[in-house]
Coordinates of C-alpha atoms in Angstrom, one line a residue:
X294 CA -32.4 15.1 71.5
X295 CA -30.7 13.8 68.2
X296 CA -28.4 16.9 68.1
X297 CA -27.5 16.5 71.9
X298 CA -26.6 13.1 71.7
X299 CA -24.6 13.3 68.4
X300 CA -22.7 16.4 70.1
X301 CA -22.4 14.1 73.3
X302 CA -20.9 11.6 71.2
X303 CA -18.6 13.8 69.0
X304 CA -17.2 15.9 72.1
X305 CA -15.4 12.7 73.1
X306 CA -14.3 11.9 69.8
X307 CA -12.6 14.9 69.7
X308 CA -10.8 15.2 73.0
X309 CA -7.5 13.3 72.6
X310 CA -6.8 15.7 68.9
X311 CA -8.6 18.8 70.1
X312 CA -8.4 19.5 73.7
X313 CA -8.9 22.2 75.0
X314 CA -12.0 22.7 72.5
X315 CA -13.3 19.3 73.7
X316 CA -13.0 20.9 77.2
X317 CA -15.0 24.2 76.6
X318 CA -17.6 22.6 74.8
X319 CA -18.2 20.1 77.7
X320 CA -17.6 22.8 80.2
X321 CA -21.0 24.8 78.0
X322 CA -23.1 22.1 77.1
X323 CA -25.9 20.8 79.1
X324 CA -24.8 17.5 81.1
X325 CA -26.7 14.3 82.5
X326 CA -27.2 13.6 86.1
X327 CA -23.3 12.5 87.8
X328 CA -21.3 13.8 84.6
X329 CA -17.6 14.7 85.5
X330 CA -16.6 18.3 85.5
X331 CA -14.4 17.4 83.0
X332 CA -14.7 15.7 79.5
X333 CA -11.5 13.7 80.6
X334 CA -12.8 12.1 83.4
X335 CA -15.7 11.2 81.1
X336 CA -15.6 7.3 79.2
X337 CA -16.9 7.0 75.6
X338 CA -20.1 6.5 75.0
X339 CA -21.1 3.0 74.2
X340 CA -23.2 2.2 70.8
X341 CA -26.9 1.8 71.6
X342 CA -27.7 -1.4 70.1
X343 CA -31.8 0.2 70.4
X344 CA -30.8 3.1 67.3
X345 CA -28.9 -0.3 64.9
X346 CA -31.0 -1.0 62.5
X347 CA -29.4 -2.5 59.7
X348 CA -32.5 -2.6 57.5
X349 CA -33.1 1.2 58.1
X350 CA -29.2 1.7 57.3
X351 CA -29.3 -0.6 53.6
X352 CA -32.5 1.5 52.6
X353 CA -31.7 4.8 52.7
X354 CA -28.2 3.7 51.2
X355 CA -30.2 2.9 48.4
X356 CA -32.5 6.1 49.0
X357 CA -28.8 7.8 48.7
X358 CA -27.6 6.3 45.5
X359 CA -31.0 6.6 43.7
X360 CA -30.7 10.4 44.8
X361 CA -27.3 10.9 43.3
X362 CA -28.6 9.3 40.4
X363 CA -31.6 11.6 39.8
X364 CA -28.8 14.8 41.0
X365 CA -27.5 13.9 37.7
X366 CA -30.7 14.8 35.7
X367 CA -31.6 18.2 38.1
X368 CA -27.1 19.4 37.0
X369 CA -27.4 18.8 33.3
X370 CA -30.9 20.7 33.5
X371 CA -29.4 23.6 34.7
X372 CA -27.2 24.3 31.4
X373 CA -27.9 23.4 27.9
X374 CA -25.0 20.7 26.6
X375 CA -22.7 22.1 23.6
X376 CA -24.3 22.0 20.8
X377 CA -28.0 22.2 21.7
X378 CA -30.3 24.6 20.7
X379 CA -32.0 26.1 23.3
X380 CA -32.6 29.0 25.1
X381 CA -31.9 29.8 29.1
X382 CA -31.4 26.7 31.5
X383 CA -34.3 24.9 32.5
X384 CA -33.4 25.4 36.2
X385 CA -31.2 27.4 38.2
X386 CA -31.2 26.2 41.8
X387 CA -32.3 22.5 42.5
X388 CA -35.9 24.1 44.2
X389 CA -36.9 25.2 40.7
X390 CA -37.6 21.7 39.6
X391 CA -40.6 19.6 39.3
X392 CA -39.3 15.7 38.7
X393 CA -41.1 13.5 37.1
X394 CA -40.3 9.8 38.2
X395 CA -41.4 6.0 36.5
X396 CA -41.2 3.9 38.6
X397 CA -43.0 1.2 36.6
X398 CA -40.7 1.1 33.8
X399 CA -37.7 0.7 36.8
X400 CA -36.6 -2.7 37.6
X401 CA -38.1 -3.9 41.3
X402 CA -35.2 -2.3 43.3
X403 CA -35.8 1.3 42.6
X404 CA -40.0 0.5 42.1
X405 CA -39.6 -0.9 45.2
X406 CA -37.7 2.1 47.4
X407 CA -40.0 4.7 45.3
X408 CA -42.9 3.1 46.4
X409 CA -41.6 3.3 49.9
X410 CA -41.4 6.9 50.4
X411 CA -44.1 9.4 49.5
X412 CA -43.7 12.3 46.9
X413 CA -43.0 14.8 49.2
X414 CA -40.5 12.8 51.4
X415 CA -38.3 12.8 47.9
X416 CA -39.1 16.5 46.9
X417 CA -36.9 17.3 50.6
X418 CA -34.7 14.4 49.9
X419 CA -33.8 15.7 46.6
X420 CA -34.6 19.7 47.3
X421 CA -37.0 20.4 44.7
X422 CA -40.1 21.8 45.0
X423 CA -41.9 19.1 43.8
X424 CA -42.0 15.3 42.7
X425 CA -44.2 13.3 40.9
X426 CA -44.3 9.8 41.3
X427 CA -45.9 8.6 37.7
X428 CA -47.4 5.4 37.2
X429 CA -47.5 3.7 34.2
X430 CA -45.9 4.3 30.8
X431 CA -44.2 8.2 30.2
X432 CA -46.1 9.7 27.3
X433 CA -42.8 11.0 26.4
X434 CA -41.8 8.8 23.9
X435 CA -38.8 7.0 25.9
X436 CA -38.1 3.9 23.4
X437 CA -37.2 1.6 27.0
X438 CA -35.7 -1.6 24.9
X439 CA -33.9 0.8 22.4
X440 CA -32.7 2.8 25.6
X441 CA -31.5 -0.5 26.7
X442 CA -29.8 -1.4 23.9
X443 CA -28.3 1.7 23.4
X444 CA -26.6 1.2 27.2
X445 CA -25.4 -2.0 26.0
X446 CA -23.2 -0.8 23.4
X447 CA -21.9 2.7 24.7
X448 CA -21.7 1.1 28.3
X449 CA -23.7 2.4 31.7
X450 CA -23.7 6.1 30.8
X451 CA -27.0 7.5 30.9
X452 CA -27.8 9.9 27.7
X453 CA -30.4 13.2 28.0
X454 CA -32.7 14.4 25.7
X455 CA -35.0 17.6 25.7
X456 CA -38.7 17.4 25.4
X457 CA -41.2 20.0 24.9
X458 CA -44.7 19.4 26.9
X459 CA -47.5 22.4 26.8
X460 CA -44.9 24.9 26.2
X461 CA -42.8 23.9 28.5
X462 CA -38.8 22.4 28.3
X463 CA -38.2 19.7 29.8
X464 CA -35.3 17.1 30.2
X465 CA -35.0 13.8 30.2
X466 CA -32.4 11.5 31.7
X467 CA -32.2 7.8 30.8
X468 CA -30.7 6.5 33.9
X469 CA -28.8 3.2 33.7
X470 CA -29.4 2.6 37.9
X471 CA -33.5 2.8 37.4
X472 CA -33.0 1.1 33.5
X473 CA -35.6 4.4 32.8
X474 CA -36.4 7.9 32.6
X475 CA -36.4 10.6 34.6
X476 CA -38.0 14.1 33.7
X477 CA -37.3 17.8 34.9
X478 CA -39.5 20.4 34.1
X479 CA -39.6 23.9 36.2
X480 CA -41.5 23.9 38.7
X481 CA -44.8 26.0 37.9
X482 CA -46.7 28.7 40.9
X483 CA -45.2 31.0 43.0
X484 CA -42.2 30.7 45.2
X485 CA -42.8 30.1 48.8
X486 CA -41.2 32.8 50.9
X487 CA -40.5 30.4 53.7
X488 CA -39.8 27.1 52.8
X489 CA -38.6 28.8 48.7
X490 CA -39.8 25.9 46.7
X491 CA -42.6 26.9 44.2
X492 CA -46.3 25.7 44.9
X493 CA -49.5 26.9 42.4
X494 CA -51.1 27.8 46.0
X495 CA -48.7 30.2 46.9
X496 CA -50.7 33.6 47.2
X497 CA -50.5 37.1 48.6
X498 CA -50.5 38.5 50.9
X499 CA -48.8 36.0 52.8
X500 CA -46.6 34.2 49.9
X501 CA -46.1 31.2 51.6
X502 CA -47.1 27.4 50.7
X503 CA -50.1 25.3 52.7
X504 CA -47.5 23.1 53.9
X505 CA -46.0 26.3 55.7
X506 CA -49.0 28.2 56.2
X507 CA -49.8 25.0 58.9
X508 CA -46.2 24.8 60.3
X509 CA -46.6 28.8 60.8
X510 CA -50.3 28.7 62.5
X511 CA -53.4 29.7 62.1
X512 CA -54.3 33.3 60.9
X513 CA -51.0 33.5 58.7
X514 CA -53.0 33.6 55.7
X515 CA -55.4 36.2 56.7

């Protein structure tokens, strides 16, 4: 239904610049009860005041800029910066993270929008195989009022740092939009052959996650 009635909306957008593709496409597509034959004898479709919902629209703008913010943490942990010692990239694609997130060291805004999605709902917002949604303090050592002071005199640019946890590298990003960390780690288990983010329950033979292994059926496991 969403995809008809964006490509309903978007055929008549088209029409005065692109024609004769407007016309195919309309003479193709599946039509509602007294449509003209052609998309020129059609009017525009009038907004639906029922799908406005300004609310909606101001969160996930803020879902969106807190996800570009975090993009910066899962690009610089795919390559070591000049100068730093350290071998291989934490990451390759964006699905062999695991981010960590603090929301209780944030200011309200971003506590607030974290709290309002679930862990999962970010891991496919941000394509990763997996966030964490930490409460309290990080046991990383993240000085907060230094960090802050720091921002303060080199201006909003947020500076990284790597961390090492149980043998494993991490980095951290000290975000000037949350006013705290956020962590990247790879992503520990096996990679999902469906879905490809990396889950510790991923087993043979089947190789795919429990979320998929439901979406698939029963028996896909067997």
């Amino acid at each position: 239904t969403a995809l008809y009635r964006i490509l309903e909306t978007l055929v008549h957008l088209m029409a005065p610049v692109l024609s004769f593709t407007a016309e195919e496409i309309w003479e193709h597509m599946p039509k509602r009860n007294g449509a003209p034959e052609s998309i020129f004898l059609s009017t525009l479709p009038t907004p639906d005041a029922a799908l406005i919902d300004e609310k909606l629209t101001d969160s996930w703008d803020q879902v969106l800029r807190m996800r570009d913010e975090i993009l910066k943490a899962l690009e610089k942990s795919r390559k070591p910066p000049e100068g730093e010692n350290i071998i291989g990239h934490i990451i390759g694609h964006s699905l062999d993270a695991e981010v960590l997130i603090y929301p209780d060291m944030y200011d309200s805004g971003p506590k607030e929008i974290f709290g309002a999605q679930g862990a999962q709902t970010w891991g496919d917002i941000l394509i990763v195989s997996k966030v964490k949604v930490e409460r309290g303090e990080t046991p990383f050592n993240f000085d907060w009022e230094r960090a802050k002071d720091i921002r303060k005199t080199i201006g909003q640019a947020g500076s990284f740092s790597i961390i090492h946890v149980d043998g494993r590298a991490g980095r951290m990003y000290d975000s000037p939009l949350f006013n705290g960390p956020v962590v990247v780690f790879r992503a520990q288990g096996q990679k999902c052959e469906r879905c490809w983010k990396y889950d510790k329950d991923v087993k043979e033979p089947a190789m795919v996650c429990p979320r998929c292994s439901a979406v698939l059926g029963p028996g896909v496991l067997a």
